PDB file of C-alpha atoms and ligand atoms in Angstrom:
ATOM      1  CA  MET A   1      32.222  18.520  31.377  1.00 63.00           C
ATOM      2  CA  PRO A   2      28.703  17.574  32.490  1.00 71.00           C
ATOM      3  CA  GLU A   3      26.117  16.929  29.784  1.00 90.00           C
ATOM      4  CA  LEU A   4      24.200  19.838  28.313  1.00 97.00           C
ATOM      5  CA  LEU A   5      21.138  21.090  30.151  1.00 98.00           C
ATOM      6  CA  LEU A   6      18.603  22.260  27.587  1.00 98.00           C
ATOM      7  CA  GLY A   7      15.193  23.797  28.126  1.00 98.00           C
ATOM      8  CA  VAL A   8      12.194  23.531  25.854  1.00 98.00           C
ATOM      9  CA  LEU A   9       9.609  26.299  26.143  1.00 98.00           C
ATOM     10  CA  ALA A  10       6.442  24.438  27.120  1.00 98.00           C
ATOM     11  CA  ILE A  11       3.765  27.125  26.957  1.00 97.00           C
ATOM     12  CA  GLN A  12       1.992  25.693  23.904  1.00 95.00           C
ATOM     13  CA  GLY A  13       2.755  23.672  20.804  1.00 94.00           C
ATOM     14  CA  GLY A  14       4.976  20.742  19.954  1.00 94.00           C
ATOM     15  CA  PHE A  15       7.429  20.747  22.845  1.00 98.00           C
ATOM     16  CA  GLU A  16       7.273  17.050  23.720  1.00 98.00           C
ATOM     17  CA  ALA A  17       8.845  15.791  20.495  1.00 98.00           C
ATOM     18  CA  HIS A  18      11.749  18.215  21.034  1.00 98.00           C
ATOM     19  CA  LEU A  19      12.261  16.928  24.581  1.00 98.00           C
ATOM     20  CA  ARG A  20      12.364  13.356  23.281  1.00 98.00           C
ATOM     21  CA  MET A  21      14.812  14.153  20.504  1.00 98.00           C
ATOM     22  CA  LEU A  22      17.200  16.121  22.726  1.00 98.00           C
ATOM     23  CA  ARG A  23      17.063  13.381  25.354  1.00 98.00           C
ATOM     24  CA  SER A  24      17.846  10.740  22.734  1.00 97.00           C
ATOM     25  CA  LEU A  25      20.951  12.756  21.798  1.00 98.00           C
ATOM     26  CA  GLY A  26      22.164  12.661  25.397  1.00 97.00           C
ATOM     27  CA  ALA A  27      21.072  16.058  26.712  1.00 98.00           C
ATOM     28  CA  GLU A  28      19.460  16.637  30.058  1.00 98.00           C
ATOM     29  CA  VAL A  29      16.171  18.438  29.364  1.00 98.00           C
ATOM     30  CA  ARG A  30      13.730  20.629  31.245  1.00 98.00           C
ATOM     31  CA  GLU A  31      10.300  22.043  30.384  1.00 98.00           C
ATOM     32  CA  VAL A  32      10.291  25.838  30.694  1.00 98.00           C
ATOM     33  CA  ARG A  33       7.167  27.645  31.860  1.00 98.00           C
ATOM     34  CA  SER A  34       8.452  30.313  34.233  1.00 98.00           C
ATOM     35  CA  PRO A  35      11.605  32.439  34.566  1.00 98.00           C
ATOM     36  CA  GLY A  36      13.056  30.169  37.269  1.00 98.00           C
ATOM     37  CA  ASP A  37      13.035  27.264  34.809  1.00 98.00           C
ATOM     38  CA  LEU A  38      15.628  29.118  32.698  1.00 98.00           C
ATOM     39  CA  GLU A  39      18.214  29.125  35.459  1.00 98.00           C
ATOM     40  CA  GLY A  40      21.330  27.171  34.652  1.00 97.00           C
ATOM     41  CA  LEU A  41      20.271  26.289  31.099  1.00 98.00           C
ATOM     42  CA  ASP A  42      22.895  26.010  28.363  1.00 98.00           C
ATOM     43  CA  GLY A  43      20.287  26.557  25.658  1.00 98.00           C
ATOM     44  CA  LEU A  44      16.578  26.865  24.949  1.00 98.00           C
ATOM     45  CA  VAL A  45      14.329  25.461  22.218  1.00 98.00           C
ATOM     46  CA  ILE A  46      11.259  27.489  21.245  1.00 98.00           C
ATOM     47  CA  PRO A  47       8.952  24.994  19.510  1.00 98.00           C
ATOM     48  CA  GLY A  48       6.337  25.284  16.811  1.00 97.00           C
ATOM     49  CA  GLY A  49       2.707  25.919  17.593  1.00 97.00           C
ATOM     50  CA  GLU A  50       0.876  29.211  17.360  1.00 97.00           C
ATOM     51  CA  SER A  51       3.247  32.161  17.495  1.00 98.00           C
ATOM     52  CA  THR A  52       0.607  34.564  18.841  1.00 97.00           C
ATOM     53  CA  THR A  53      -0.246  32.181  21.714  1.00 98.00           C
ATOM     54  CA  ILE A  54       3.407  31.492  22.504  1.00 98.00           C
ATOM     55  CA  SER A  55       4.237  35.232  22.408  1.00 98.00           C
ATOM     56  CA  MET A  56       1.344  36.048  24.731  1.00 98.00           C
ATOM     57  CA  GLY A  57       2.495  33.317  27.109  1.00 98.00           C
ATOM     58  CA  ILE A  58       6.038  34.718  27.060  1.00 98.00           C
ATOM     59  CA  GLU A  59       4.713  38.188  27.910  1.00 98.00           C
ATOM     60  CA  SER A  60       2.272  37.099  30.598  1.00 97.00           C
ATOM     61  CA  GLY A  61       4.827  34.745  32.130  1.00 98.00           C
ATOM     62  CA  GLY A  62       7.483  37.468  32.343  1.00 98.00           C
ATOM     63  CA  LEU A  63       9.793  35.346  30.194  1.00 98.00           C
ATOM     64  CA  ALA A  64      10.894  37.818  27.503  1.00 98.00           C
ATOM     65  CA  GLU A  65      13.684  39.534  29.428  1.00 98.00           C
ATOM     66  CA  PRO A  66      14.966  36.339  31.106  1.00 98.00           C
ATOM     67  CA  ILE A  67      15.172  34.638  27.673  1.00 98.00           C
ATOM     68  CA  ARG A  68      17.137  37.603  26.281  1.00 98.00           C
ATOM     69  CA  ALA A  69      19.374  37.484  29.356  1.00 98.00           C
ATOM     70  CA  LEU A  70      20.032  33.776  28.778  1.00 98.00           C
ATOM     71  CA  ARG A  71      21.129  34.628  25.250  1.00 98.00           C
ATOM     72  CA  ARG A  72      23.318  37.542  26.398  1.00 97.00           C
ATOM     73  CA  SER A  73      25.114  35.299  28.857  1.00 97.00           C
ATOM     74  CA  GLY A  74      26.049  32.860  26.095  1.00 97.00           C
ATOM     75  CA  GLY A  75      23.053  30.513  26.104  1.00 98.00           C
ATOM     76  CA  THR A  76      21.926  29.315  22.698  1.00 98.00           C
ATOM     77  CA  ILE A  77      18.422  29.415  21.202  1.00 98.00           C
ATOM     78  CA  PHE A  78      16.756  27.127  18.641  1.00 99.00           C
ATOM     79  CA  GLY A  79      13.408  28.335  17.268  1.00 98.00           C
ATOM     80  CA  THR A  80      11.355  26.066  15.034  1.00 98.00           C
ATOM     81  CA  CYS A  81       8.394  27.219  12.938  1.00 98.00           C
ATOM     82  CA  ALA A  82       6.309  29.421  15.292  1.00 98.00           C
ATOM     83  CA  GLY A  83       9.487  29.462  17.422  1.00 98.00           C
ATOM     84  CA  MET A  84      11.373  31.021  14.517  1.00 98.00           C
ATOM     85  CA  ILE A  85       8.748  33.788  14.371  1.00 98.00           C
ATOM     86  CA  VAL A  86       9.063  34.335  18.129  1.00 98.00           C
ATOM     87  CA  CYS A  87      12.847  34.808  17.735  1.00 98.00           C
ATOM     88  CA  ASP A  88      12.572  37.457  15.014  1.00 98.00           C
ATOM     89  CA  ASP A  89      13.010  41.205  15.334  1.00 98.00           C
ATOM     90  CA  ALA A  90       9.257  41.850  15.644  1.00 98.00           C
ATOM     91  CA  HIS A  91       9.092  39.593  18.731  1.00 98.00           C
ATOM     92  CA  LEU A  92      11.990  38.666  21.061  1.00 98.00           C
ATOM     93  CA  GLY A  93      14.611  40.231  18.779  1.00 98.00           C
ATOM     94  CA  LEU A  94      17.069  37.360  19.202  1.00 98.00           C
ATOM     95  CA  ILE A  95      17.995  37.322  15.521  1.00 98.00           C
ATOM     96  CA  ASP A  96      18.437  40.132  12.981  1.00 98.00           C
ATOM     97  CA  ALA A  97      15.704  38.790  10.724  1.00 98.00           C
ATOM     98  CA  THR A  98      11.999  39.139  10.059  1.00 98.00           C
ATOM     99  CA  ALA A  99       9.802  36.108   9.513  1.00 98.00           C
ATOM    100  CA  ALA A 100       6.634  36.145   7.412  1.00 98.00           C
ATOM    101  CA  ARG A 101       3.846  34.047   8.963  1.00 96.00           C
ATOM    102  CA  ASN A 102       2.028  31.372   6.978  1.00 94.00           C
ATOM    103  CA  ALA A 103       4.168  32.485   4.090  1.00 94.00           C
ATOM    104  CA  PHE A 104       3.932  29.373   1.945  1.00 91.00           C
ATOM    105  CA  GLY A 105       0.224  29.999   1.633  1.00 78.00           C
ATOM    106  CA  ARG A 106      -2.764  29.046   3.702  1.00 67.00           C
ATOM    107  CA  GLN A 107      -4.101  26.890   0.857  1.00 58.00           C
ATOM    108  CA  LEU A 108      -1.131  24.646   1.059  1.00 64.00           C
ATOM    109  CA  GLN A 109      -1.377  24.050   4.799  1.00 77.00           C
ATOM    110  CA  SER A 110       1.455  21.575   4.950  1.00 91.00           C
ATOM    111  CA  PHE A 111       4.006  19.829   2.786  1.00 95.00           C
ATOM    112  CA  GLU A 112       7.320  18.058   2.943  1.00 96.00           C
ATOM    113  CA  ALA A 113      10.459  18.879   0.996  1.00 97.00           C
ATOM    114  CA  ASP A 114      14.028  17.646   0.797  1.00 98.00           C
ATOM    115  CA  LEU A 115      16.426  20.367   1.881  1.00 98.00           C
ATOM    116  CA  ALA A 116      20.134  20.805   1.346  1.00 98.00           C
ATOM    117  CA  VAL A 117      21.325  22.151   4.684  1.00 98.00           C
ATOM    118  CA  GLU A 118      24.719  23.795   5.044  1.00 97.00           C
ATOM    119  CA  GLY A 119      26.873  21.916   7.507  1.00 94.00           C
ATOM    120  CA  LEU A 120      24.772  18.743   7.607  1.00 96.00           C
ATOM    121  CA  GLY A 121      26.578  16.850   4.875  1.00 93.00           C
ATOM    122  CA  ASP A 122      25.410  15.662   1.465  1.00 94.00           C
ATOM    123  CA  GLU A 123      22.306  13.811   2.548  1.00 97.00           C
ATOM    124  CA  ALA A 124      19.131  15.920   2.220  1.00 98.00           C
ATOM    125  CA  LEU A 125      17.123  16.730   5.316  1.00 98.00           C
ATOM    126  CA  ARG A 126      13.387  16.056   5.067  1.00 98.00           C
ATOM    127  CA  GLY A 127      11.607  19.253   6.032  1.00 98.00           C
ATOM    128  CA  VAL A 128       8.079  18.973   7.427  1.00 97.00           C
ATOM    129  CA  PHE A 129       6.366  22.321   6.862  1.00 97.00           C
ATOM    130  CA  ILE A 130       3.105  23.067   8.674  1.00 95.00           C
ATOM    131  CA  ARG A 131       1.622  26.513   7.922  1.00 95.00           C
ATOM    132  CA  ALA A 132       5.235  27.519   7.811  1.00 97.00           C
ATOM    133  CA  PRO A 133       6.851  30.933   7.811  1.00 97.00           C
ATOM    134  CA  TRP A 134       9.870  31.956   5.779  1.00 98.00           C
ATOM    135  CA  ILE A 135      12.542  34.567   6.402  1.00 98.00           C
ATOM    136  CA  GLU A 136      11.525  37.744   4.608  1.00 98.00           C
ATOM    137  CA  ARG A 137      14.492  39.930   5.547  1.00 98.00           C
ATOM    138  CA  HIS A 138      17.736  39.354   7.337  1.00 98.00           C
ATOM    139  CA  GLY A 139      20.843  41.293   8.275  1.00 98.00           C
ATOM    140  CA  PRO A 140      24.359  40.621   6.989  1.00 98.00           C
ATOM    141  CA  GLY A 141      25.305  38.629  10.096  1.00 98.00           C
ATOM    142  CA  VAL A 142      22.649  36.010   9.426  1.00 98.00           C
ATOM    143  CA  GLU A 143      23.790  32.866   7.654  1.00 98.00           C
ATOM    144  CA  VAL A 144      21.221  31.123   5.473  1.00 98.00           C
ATOM    145  CA  LEU A 145      21.671  27.378   6.005  1.00 98.00           C
ATOM    146  CA  ALA A 146      18.810  26.202   3.777  1.00 98.00           C
ATOM    147  CA  SER A 147      16.280  27.616   1.349  1.00 98.00           C
ATOM    148  CA  HIS A 148      13.112  26.302  -0.222  1.00 97.00           C
ATOM    149  CA  GLU A 149      11.772  27.856  -3.424  1.00 95.00           C
ATOM    150  CA  GLY A 150      14.370  30.593  -3.000  1.00 97.00           C
ATOM    151  CA  ARG A 151      13.156  31.484   0.506  1.00 98.00           C
ATOM    152  CA  PRO A 152      15.403  31.084   3.549  1.00 98.00           C
ATOM    153  CA  VAL A 153      13.980  28.363   5.817  1.00 98.00           C
ATOM    154  CA  ALA A 154      16.942  27.661   8.106  1.00 98.00           C
ATOM    155  CA  VAL A 155      19.175  30.436   9.418  1.00 98.00           C
ATOM    156  CA  ARG A 156      21.807  30.988  12.051  1.00 98.00           C
ATOM    157  CA  GLU A 157      23.246  34.065  13.704  1.00 98.00           C
ATOM    158  CA  GLY A 158      25.845  33.402  16.379  1.00 96.00           C
ATOM    159  CA  GLY A 159      24.224  31.204  18.980  1.00 98.00           C
ATOM    160  CA  VAL A 160      20.734  31.426  17.496  1.00 98.00           C
ATOM    161  CA  LEU A 161      19.451  28.763  15.113  1.00 98.00           C
ATOM    162  CA  ALA A 162      15.997  29.003  13.547  1.00 98.00           C
ATOM    163  CA  CYS A 163      14.103  26.944  11.003  1.00 98.00           C
ATOM    164  CA  ALA A 164      10.694  27.222   9.391  1.00 98.00           C
ATOM    165  CA  PHE A 165       9.945  23.491   9.499  1.00 98.00           C
ATOM    166  CA  HIS A 166       9.628  20.782  12.157  1.00 98.00           C
ATOM    167  CA  PRO A 167      12.851  18.771  12.558  1.00 98.00           C
ATOM    168  CA  GLU A 168      11.427  17.194  15.730  1.00 98.00           C
ATOM    169  CA  LEU A 169       8.745  15.387  13.691  1.00 97.00           C
ATOM    170  CA  THR A 170      11.165  13.213  11.722  1.00 97.00           C
ATOM    171  CA  ASP A 171      13.636  10.653  13.021  1.00 96.00           C
ATOM    172  CA  ASP A 172      16.569  12.612  11.564  1.00 98.00           C
ATOM    173  CA  PRO A 173      18.286  14.283  14.524  1.00 98.00           C
ATOM    174  CA  ARG A 174      20.943  16.202  12.590  1.00 98.00           C
ATOM    175  CA  LEU A 175      19.592  19.712  13.154  1.00 98.00           C
ATOM    176  CA  HIS A 176      19.183  19.088  16.889  1.00 98.00           C
ATOM    177  CA  ALA A 177      22.705  17.664  16.905  1.00 98.00           C
ATOM    178  CA  LEU A 178      23.933  20.863  15.203  1.00 98.00           C
ATOM    179  CA  PHE A 179      22.164  22.921  17.876  1.00 98.00           C
ATOM    180  CA  MET A 180      23.817  20.846  20.592  1.00 98.00           C
ATOM    181  CA  ALA A 181      27.249  21.264  18.970  1.00 98.00           C
ATOM    182  CA  MET A 182      26.673  25.058  18.836  1.00 98.00           C
ATOM    183  CA  THR A 183      25.669  24.949  22.495  1.00 98.00           C
ATOM    184  CA  THR A 184      28.725  22.949  23.522  1.00 97.00           C
ATOM    185  CA  SER A 185      31.090  25.374  21.786  1.00 95.00           C
ATOM    186  CA  ALA A 186      29.242  28.402  23.206  1.00 94.00           C
ATOM    187  CA  ARG A 187      29.596  26.913  26.684  1.00 91.00           C
ATOM    188  CA  GLU A 188      33.307  26.277  26.197  1.00 88.00           C
ATOM    189  CA  ARG A 189      33.696  29.893  25.124  1.00 84.00           C
ATOM    190  CA  VAL A 190      31.917  31.208  28.219  1.00 80.00           C
ATOM    191  CA  VAL A 191      34.053  28.991  30.457  1.00 78.00           C
ATOM    192  CA  SER A 192      37.353  30.055  28.880  1.00 80.00           C
ATOM    193  CA  GLU A 193      36.424  33.742  28.884  1.00 76.00           C
ATOM    194  CA  GLY A 194      35.483  33.302  32.529  1.00 67.00           C
ATOM    195  CA  ASP A 195      39.033  32.150  33.293  1.00 56.00           C
ATOM    196  CA  PHE A 196      40.387  35.545  32.353  1.00 52.00           C
ATOM    197  CA  ARG A 197      37.918  37.644  34.260  1.00 40.00           C
TER     198      ARG A 197
HETATM  199  N1  LIG B   1       1.424  29.325  11.426  1.00 58.39           N
HETATM  200  C1  LIG B   1       1.890  29.252  12.782  1.00 58.39           C
HETATM  201  C2  LIG B   1       2.141  30.644  13.338  1.00 58.39           C
HETATM  202  O1  LIG B   1       2.219  31.558  12.586  1.00 58.39           O
HETATM  203  C3  LIG B   1       3.163  28.436  12.874  1.00 58.39           C
HETATM  204  C4  LIG B   1       2.838  27.019  12.548  1.00 58.39           C
HETATM  205  C5  LIG B   1       3.745  26.043  13.201  1.00 58.39           C
HETATM  206  O2  LIG B   1       4.461  26.328  14.137  1.00 58.39           O
HETATM  207  N2  LIG B   1       3.663  24.842  12.711  1.00 58.39           N
HETATM  208  O3  LIG B   1       2.256  30.796  14.504  1.00 58.39           O
END
């Protein structure tokens, strides 16, 4: 099978570090700014930044419906920090969860914490939190992969992965590797279902 083709939404925020990390893991990558850029993607990363700016860019660029369509057709989504907010049910509605913005407090603008993440083995993942949200509410289909101070900060529902911190700002690629593994198995599923159509 050809390598994965992954897009990174490049409207605003920290998209370049995601591109580098995905490339270093062997994916082919593409910056996404318009609906045409989504064509043929296996998955899409929505990076951190400012969720209001990214949401406005999605609306004005006519990207909301094409992103939902990518998801419906089996494409995966990985939202980080502001990207997690953009995925929630008050925005794109890609995950049955509601994020609370700047939830760890404006005073404490940023911090780092070691996280135990389900599925990533025994070694803690260093979470870089920058004016980070947390998950305030989620439906029964949402798996909590990691929590900090009792608040969900990494979650997954089907082909959607979201985290409150910035895994692209460390040199630990395990969460991106998990996203790529999810994407590979989602693609295999689409292909095998296609055989029976
Ligand atoms: N506080 C930002 C927001 O609510 C998110 C910060 C980030 O992505 N690092 O949009």
